[in-house]
Coordinates of C-alpha atoms and ligand atoms in Angstrom, one line a residue:
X1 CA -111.6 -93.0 154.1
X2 CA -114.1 -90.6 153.0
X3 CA -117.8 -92.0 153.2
X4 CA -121.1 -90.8 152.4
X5 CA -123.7 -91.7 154.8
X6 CA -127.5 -91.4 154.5
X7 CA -128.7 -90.3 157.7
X8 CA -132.7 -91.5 158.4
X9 CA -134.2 -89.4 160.8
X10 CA -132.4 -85.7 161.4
X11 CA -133.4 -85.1 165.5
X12 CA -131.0 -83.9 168.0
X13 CA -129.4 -87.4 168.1
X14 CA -128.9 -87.3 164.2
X15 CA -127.6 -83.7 164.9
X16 CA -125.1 -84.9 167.2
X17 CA -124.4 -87.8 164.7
X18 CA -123.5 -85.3 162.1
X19 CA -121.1 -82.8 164.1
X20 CA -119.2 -85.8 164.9
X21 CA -118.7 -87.3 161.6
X22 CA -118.0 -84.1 160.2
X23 CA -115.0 -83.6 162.4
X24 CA -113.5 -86.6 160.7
X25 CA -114.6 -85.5 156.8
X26 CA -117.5 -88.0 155.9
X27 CA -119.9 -86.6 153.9
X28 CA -123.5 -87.2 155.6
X29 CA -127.2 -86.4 153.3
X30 CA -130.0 -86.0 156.4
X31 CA -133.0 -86.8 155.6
X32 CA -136.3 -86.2 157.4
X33 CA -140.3 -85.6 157.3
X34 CA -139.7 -82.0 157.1
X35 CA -137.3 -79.0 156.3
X36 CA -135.0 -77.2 158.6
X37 CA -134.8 -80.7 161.0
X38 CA -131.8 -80.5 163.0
X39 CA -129.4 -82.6 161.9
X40 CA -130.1 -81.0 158.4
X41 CA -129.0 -77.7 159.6
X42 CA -125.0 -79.2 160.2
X43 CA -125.4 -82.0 157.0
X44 CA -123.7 -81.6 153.9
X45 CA -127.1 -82.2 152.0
X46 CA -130.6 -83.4 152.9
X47 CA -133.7 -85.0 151.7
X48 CA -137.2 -84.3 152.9
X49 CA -139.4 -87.7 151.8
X50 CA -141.8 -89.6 154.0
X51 CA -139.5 -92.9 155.5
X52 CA -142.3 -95.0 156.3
X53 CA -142.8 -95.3 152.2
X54 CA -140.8 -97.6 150.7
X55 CA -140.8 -96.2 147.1
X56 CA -139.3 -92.5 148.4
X57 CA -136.3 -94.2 150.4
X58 CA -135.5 -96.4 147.4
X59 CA -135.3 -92.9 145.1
X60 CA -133.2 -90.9 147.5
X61 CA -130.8 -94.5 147.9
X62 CA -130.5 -94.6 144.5
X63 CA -129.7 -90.9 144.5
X64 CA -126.9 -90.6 146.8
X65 CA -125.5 -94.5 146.7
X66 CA -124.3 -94.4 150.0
X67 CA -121.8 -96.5 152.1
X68 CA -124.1 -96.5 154.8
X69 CA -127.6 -95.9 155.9
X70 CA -127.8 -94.8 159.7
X71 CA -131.4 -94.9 161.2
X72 CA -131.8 -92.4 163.6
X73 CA -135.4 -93.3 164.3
X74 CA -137.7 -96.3 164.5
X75 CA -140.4 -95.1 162.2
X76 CA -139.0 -96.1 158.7
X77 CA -140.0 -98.9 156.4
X78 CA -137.1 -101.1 157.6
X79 CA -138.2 -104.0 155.4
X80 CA -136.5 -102.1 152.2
X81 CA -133.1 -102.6 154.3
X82 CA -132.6 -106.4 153.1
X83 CA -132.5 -105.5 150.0
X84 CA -130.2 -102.2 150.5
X85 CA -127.6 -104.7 152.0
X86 CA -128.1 -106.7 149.2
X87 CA -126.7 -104.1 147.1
X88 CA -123.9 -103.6 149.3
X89 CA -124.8 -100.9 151.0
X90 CA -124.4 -101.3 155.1
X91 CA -127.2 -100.7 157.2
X92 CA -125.8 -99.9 160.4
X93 CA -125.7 -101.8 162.2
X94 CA -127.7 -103.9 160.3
X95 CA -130.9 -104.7 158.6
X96 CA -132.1 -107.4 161.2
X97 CA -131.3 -105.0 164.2
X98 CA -133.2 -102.3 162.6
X99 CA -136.1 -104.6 161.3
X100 CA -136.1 -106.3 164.5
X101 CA -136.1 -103.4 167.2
X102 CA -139.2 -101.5 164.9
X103 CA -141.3 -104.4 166.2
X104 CA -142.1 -105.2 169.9
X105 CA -142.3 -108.5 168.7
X106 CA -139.9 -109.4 167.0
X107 CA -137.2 -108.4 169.8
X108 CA -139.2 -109.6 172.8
X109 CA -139.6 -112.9 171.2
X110 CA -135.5 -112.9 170.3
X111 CA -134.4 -112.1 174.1
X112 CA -137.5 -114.1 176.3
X113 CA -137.3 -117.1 173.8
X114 CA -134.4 -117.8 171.3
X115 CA -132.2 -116.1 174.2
X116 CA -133.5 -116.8 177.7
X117 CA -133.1 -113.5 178.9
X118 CA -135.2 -112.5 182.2
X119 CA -137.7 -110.6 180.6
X120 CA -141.2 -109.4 182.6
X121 CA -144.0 -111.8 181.6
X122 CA -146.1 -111.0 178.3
X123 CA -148.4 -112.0 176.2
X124 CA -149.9 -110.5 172.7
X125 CA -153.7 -109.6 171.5
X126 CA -155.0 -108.4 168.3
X127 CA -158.6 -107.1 169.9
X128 CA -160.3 -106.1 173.1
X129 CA -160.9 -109.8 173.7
X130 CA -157.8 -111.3 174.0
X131 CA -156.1 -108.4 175.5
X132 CA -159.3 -109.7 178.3
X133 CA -157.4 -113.0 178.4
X134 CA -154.2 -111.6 178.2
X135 CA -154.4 -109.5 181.0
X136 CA -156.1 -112.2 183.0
X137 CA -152.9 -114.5 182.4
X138 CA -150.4 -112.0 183.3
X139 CA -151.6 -110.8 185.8
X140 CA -152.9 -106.8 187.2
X141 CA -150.6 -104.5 187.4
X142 CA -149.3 -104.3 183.5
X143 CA -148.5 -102.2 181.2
X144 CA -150.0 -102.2 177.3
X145 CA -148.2 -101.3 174.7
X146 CA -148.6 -101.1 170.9
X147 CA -146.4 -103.3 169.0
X148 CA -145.2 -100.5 166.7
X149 CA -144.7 -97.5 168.5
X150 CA -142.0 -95.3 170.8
X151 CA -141.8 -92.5 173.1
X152 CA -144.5 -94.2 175.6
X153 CA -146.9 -93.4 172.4
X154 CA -150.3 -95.6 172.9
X155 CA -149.1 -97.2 176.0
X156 CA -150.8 -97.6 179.5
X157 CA -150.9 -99.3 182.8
X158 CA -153.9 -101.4 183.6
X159 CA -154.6 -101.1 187.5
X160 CA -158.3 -102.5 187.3
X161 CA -160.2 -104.3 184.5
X162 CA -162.1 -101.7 184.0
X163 CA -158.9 -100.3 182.4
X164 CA -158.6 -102.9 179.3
X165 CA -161.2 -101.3 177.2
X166 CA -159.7 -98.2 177.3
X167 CA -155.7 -99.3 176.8
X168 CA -157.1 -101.0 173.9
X169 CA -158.4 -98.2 171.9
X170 CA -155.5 -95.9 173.2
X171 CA -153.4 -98.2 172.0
X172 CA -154.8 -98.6 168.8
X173 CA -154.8 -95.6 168.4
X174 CA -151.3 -94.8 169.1
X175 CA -150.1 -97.4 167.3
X176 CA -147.5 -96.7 163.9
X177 CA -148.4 -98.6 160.9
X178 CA -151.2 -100.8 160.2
X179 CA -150.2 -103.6 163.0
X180 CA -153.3 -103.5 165.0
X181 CA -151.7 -105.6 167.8
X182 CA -150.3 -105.4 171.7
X183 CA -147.8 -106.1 173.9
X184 CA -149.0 -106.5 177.4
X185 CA -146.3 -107.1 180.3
X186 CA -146.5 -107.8 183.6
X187 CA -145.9 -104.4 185.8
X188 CA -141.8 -104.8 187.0
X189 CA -141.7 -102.7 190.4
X190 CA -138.0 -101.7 189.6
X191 CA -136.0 -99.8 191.8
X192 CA -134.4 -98.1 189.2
X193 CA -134.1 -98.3 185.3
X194 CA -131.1 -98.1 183.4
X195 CA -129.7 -97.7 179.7
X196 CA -126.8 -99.8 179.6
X197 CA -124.4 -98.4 175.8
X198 CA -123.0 -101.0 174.4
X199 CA -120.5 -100.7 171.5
X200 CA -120.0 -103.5 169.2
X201 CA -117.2 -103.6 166.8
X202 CA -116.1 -105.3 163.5
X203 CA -112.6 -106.5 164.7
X204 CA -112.3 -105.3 168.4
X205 CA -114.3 -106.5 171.3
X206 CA -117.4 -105.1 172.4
X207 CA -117.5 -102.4 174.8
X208 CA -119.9 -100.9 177.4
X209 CA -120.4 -97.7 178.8
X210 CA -121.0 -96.8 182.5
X211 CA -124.4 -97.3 182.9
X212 CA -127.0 -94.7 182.8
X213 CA -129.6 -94.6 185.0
X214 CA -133.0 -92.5 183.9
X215 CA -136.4 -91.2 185.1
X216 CA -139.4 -91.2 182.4
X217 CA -142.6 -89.3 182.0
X218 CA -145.2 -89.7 179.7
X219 CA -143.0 -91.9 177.6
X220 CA -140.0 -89.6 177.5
X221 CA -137.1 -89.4 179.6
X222 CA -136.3 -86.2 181.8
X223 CA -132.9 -86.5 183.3
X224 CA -130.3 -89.3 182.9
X225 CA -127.1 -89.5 185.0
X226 CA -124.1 -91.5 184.1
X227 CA -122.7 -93.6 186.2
X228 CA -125.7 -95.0 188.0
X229 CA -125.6 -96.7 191.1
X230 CA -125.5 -100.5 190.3
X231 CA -124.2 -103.9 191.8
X232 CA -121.0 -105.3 189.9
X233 CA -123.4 -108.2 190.0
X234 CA -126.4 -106.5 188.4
X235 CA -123.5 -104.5 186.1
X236 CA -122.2 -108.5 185.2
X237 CA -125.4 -109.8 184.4
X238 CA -126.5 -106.4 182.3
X239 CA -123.1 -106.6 180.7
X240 CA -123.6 -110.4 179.3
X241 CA -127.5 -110.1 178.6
X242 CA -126.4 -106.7 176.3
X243 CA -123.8 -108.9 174.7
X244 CA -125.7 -111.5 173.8
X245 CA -128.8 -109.6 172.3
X246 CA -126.4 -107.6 170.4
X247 CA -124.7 -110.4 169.0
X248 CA -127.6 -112.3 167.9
X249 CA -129.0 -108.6 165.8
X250 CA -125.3 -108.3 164.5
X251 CA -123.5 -105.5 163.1
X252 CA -121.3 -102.3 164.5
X253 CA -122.5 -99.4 166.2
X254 CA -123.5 -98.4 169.7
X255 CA -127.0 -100.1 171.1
X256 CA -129.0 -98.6 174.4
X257 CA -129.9 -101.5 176.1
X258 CA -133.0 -100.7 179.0
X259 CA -133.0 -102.8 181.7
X260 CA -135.0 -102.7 184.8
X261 CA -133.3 -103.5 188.5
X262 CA -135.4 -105.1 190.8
X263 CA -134.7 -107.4 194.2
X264 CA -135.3 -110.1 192.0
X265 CA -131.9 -109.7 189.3
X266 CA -132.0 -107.3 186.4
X267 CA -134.8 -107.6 183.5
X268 CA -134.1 -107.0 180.0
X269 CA -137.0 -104.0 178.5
X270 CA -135.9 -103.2 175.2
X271 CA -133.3 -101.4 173.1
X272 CA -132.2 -98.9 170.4
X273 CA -129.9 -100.3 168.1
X274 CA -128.5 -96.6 167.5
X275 CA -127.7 -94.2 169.9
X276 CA -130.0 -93.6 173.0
X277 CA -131.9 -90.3 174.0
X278 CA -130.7 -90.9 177.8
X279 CA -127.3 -91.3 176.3
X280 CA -127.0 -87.2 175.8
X281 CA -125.7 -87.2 179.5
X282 CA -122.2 -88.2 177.3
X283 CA -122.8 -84.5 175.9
X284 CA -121.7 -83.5 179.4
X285 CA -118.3 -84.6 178.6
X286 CA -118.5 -88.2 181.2
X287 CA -117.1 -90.1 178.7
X288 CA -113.5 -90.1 176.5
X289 CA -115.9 -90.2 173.7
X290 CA -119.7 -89.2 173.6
X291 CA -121.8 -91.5 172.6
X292 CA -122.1 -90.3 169.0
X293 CA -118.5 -90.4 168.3
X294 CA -118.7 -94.3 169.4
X295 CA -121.5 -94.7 167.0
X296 CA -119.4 -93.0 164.0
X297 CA -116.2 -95.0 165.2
X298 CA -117.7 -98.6 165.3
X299 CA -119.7 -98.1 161.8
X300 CA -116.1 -96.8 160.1
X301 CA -114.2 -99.9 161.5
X302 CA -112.1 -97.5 163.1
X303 CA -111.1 -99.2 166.6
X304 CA -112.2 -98.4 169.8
X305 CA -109.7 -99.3 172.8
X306 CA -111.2 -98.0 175.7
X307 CA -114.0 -96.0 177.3
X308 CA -113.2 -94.5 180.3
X309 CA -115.8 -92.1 182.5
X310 CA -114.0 -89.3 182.5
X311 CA -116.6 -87.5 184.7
X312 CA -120.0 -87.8 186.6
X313 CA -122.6 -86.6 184.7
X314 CA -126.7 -85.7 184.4
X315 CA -129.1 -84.1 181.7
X316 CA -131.7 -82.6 181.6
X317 CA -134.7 -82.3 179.3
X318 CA -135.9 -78.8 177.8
X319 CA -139.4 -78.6 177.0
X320 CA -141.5 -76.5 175.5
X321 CA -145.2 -75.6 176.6
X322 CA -146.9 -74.4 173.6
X323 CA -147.3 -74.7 169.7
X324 CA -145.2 -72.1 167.9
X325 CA -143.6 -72.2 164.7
X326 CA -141.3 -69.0 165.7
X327 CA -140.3 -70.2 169.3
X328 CA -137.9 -67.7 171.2
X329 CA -135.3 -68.7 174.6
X330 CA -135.2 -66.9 177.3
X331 CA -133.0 -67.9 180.2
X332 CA -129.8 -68.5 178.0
X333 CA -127.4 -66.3 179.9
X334 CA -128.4 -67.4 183.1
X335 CA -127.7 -71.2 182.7
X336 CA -124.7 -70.1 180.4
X337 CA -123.5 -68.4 183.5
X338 CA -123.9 -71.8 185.7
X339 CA -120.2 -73.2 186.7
X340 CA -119.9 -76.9 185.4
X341 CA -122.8 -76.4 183.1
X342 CA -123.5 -76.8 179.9
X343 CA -126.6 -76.9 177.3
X344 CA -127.8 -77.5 173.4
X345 CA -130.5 -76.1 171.8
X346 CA -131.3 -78.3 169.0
X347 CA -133.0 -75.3 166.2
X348 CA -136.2 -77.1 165.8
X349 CA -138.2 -74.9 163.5
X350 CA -141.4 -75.1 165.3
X351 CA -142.5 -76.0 169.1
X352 CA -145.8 -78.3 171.0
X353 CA -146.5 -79.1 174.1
X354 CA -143.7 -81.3 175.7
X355 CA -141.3 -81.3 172.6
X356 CA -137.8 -81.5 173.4
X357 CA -136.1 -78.3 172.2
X358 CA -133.1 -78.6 174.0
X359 CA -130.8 -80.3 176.8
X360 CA -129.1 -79.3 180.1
X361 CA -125.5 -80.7 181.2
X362 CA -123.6 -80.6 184.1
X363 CA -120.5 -82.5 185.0
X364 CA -118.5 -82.9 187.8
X365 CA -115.5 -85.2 189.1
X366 CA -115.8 -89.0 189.4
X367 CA -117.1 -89.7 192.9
X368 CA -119.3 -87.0 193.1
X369 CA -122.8 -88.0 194.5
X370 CA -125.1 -88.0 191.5
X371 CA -128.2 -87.0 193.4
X372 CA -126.6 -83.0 193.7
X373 CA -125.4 -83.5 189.9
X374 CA -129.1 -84.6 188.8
X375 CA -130.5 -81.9 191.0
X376 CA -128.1 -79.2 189.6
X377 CA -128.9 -80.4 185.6
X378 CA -133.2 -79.7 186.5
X379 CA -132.4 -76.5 188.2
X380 CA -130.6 -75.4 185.0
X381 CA -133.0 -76.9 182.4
X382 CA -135.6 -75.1 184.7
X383 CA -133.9 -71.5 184.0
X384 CA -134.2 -71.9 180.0
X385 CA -137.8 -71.0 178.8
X386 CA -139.0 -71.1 175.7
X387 CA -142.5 -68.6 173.7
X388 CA -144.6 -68.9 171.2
Ligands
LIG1 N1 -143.4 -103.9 182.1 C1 -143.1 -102.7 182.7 N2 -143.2 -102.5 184.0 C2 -142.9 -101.3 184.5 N3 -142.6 -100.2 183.8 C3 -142.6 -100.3 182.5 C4 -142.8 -101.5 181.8 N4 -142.7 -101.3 180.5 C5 -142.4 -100.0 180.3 N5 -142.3 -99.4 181.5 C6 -142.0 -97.9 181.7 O1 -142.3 -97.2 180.5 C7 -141.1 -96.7 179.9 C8 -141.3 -96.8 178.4 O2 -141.4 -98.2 178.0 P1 -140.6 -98.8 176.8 O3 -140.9 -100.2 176.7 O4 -139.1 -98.5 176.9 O5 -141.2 -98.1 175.5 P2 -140.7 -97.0 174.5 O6 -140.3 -97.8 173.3 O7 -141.8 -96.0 174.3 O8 -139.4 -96.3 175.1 C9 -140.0 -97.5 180.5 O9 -138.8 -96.8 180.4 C10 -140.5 -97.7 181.9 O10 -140.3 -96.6 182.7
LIG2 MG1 -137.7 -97.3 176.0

């Protein structure tokens, strides 16, 4: 029952990934960009290699022979996973989710098409001039977005055509990889937005989460809340559009699935096929299991009966302001002092503008407006600050 498990990508999520699967005695090798990531500072070993080339991951997979490769991020070169489940290694939760979610793409394509799922209308462009045309199909407002990239990296709303010029470069220049290529949706006015975890299993059913509703700013999130306010019918049709996207990537794990509400029905975005930033709210202790353990559960076979929110629940994000590579707290004993509070500081080495360097957590009982939780897990994020 003991595996080893190479862990791509050693963030606060990997971190997370780590503690849990230590408490049950696997073995997990972090690997990263560069020393001293988190999850590196709780593994039992760690690599430091650039992911996005293919020769490096093949050494450090020959090296360690793991049972499994967990991706914590997108930003590997995911095409090297056929061939690692080819050799019998499992890529959780597997090589087609992983190859499939790096690309905008590919997964659009999958849930609008092969699926049917309500999707906002798109269209793709490799230059200036097409994204000309396909803006002019879809319509203005929309949103542009490189094909490879995450964290709202490259991506812009065009309100005029005066705009498409500029989200073409900005997305070119945000772009990962050498795709030079767009996304370009139709605007959704949502009422809200929501990351729905769903937990897929090797012999059990598949499970879902309460769903976690979340506000984003410059391409990160800032709070989350779990459970968010949504129709049983919006939950139903979430439920069964997660279901079947999952199913078609295949594998075990836990997937965030983003879906916009609007008056219209729910619209499928796009999803992690590994644990979700917005899903740290389960650090608060809203769930039976967080949604790390679930991860570690599913990949290990080991079955899942139930998740039950235990408690309602919000985080939120700490940033920092300024590049350091010593950064200090200040402001720990006053949100340690906070009743139904709690907080991580993830021990990233160094600090820029806007990185996340830790998270804020407040709980209370089921029934509980969210609004005062939310409100509560800002004021407390607000108290930690963090120097050069
Ligand atoms: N078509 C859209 N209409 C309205 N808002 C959008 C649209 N696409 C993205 N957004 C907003 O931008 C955020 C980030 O977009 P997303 O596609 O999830 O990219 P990322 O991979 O960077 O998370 C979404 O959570 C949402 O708030
Ligand atoms: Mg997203």
């Amino acid at each position: 029952m003991q595996k080893k498990i190479v862990l791509l990508g050693s963030g606060e999520l990997g971190k997370e990934f780590v503690i849990a699967a230590q408490r049950i005695g696997q073995t997990v090798i972090a690997v990263d960009s560069y020393a001293g990531a988190p999850a590196m500072q709780v593994a039992d070993g760690f690599e430091v290699i650039n992911m996005l080339d293919g020769a490096a991951l093949d050494t450090i997979v020959a090296k360690h022979n793991p049972d499994f490769i967990v991706p914590e991020i997108e930003a590997i070169r995911t095409e090297r996973f056929y061939d690692y489940e080819k050799q019998g290694i499992k890529v959780v939760p597997s090589a087609k989710a992983a190859n499939f979610t790096m690309n905008r793409k590919a997964i659009r394509d999958l849930a609008a098409k092969d699926l049917g799922l309500r999707t906002a209308n798109y269209r793709y462009a490799t230059s200036g001039e097409e994204l000309a045309k396909a803006v002019a199909e879809v319509g203005i407002p929309c949103v542009v977005k490189p094909l490879m990239s995450s964290s709202g990296k490259g991506q812009s709303t065009i309100k005029s055509e005066e705009d498409i010029e500029k989200a073409w470069k900005y997305a070119v220049e945000g772009s990962r990889g050498d795709v030079v290529e767009v996304i370009v949706e139709a605007f959704v006015k949502f009422n809200s937005e929501i990351t729905l975890l769903t937990v897929t299993q090797n012999n059990n059913p598949t499970l879902f989460c309460a769903p976690i509703g979340h506000r984003q700013e410059r391409g990160d999130y800032q709070e989350s809340w779990q459970p968010a306010n949504v129709t049983d019918k919006d939950i139903a049709e979430a439920q069964d559009m997660a279901r079947k996207v999952t199913e078609a990537l295949g594998g075990a794990g836990i997937f965030g699935v983003e879906f916009f509400l609007t008056d219209e029905g729910v619209y499928f975005s796009e999803l992690s096929p590994r644990p979700h930033d917005t899903g740290m709210v389960t650090l608060a202790g809203t769930q039976n299991f967080n949604e790390f353990e679930l991860h570690l559960r599913a990949i290990l076979s080991l079955p899942i009966a139930e998740i039950i929110l235990e408690k309602a629940g919000a985080s939120a994000v700490i940033l920092a302001s300024e590049n350091s590579d010593n950064p200090t707290f200040t402001g720990v004993e006053a949100i340690a002092a906070l009743p139904k509070t709690d907080f991580r500081l993830f021990g990233k080495p160094t600090s820029r503008p806007y990185r996340r360097m830790g998270v804020a957590l407040v709980s209370d009982a089921v029934g509980t407006p969210i609004e005062g939780i939310v409100e509560k897990a800002k004021a407390a994020a607000a108290l930690v600050k963090i120097h050069a």
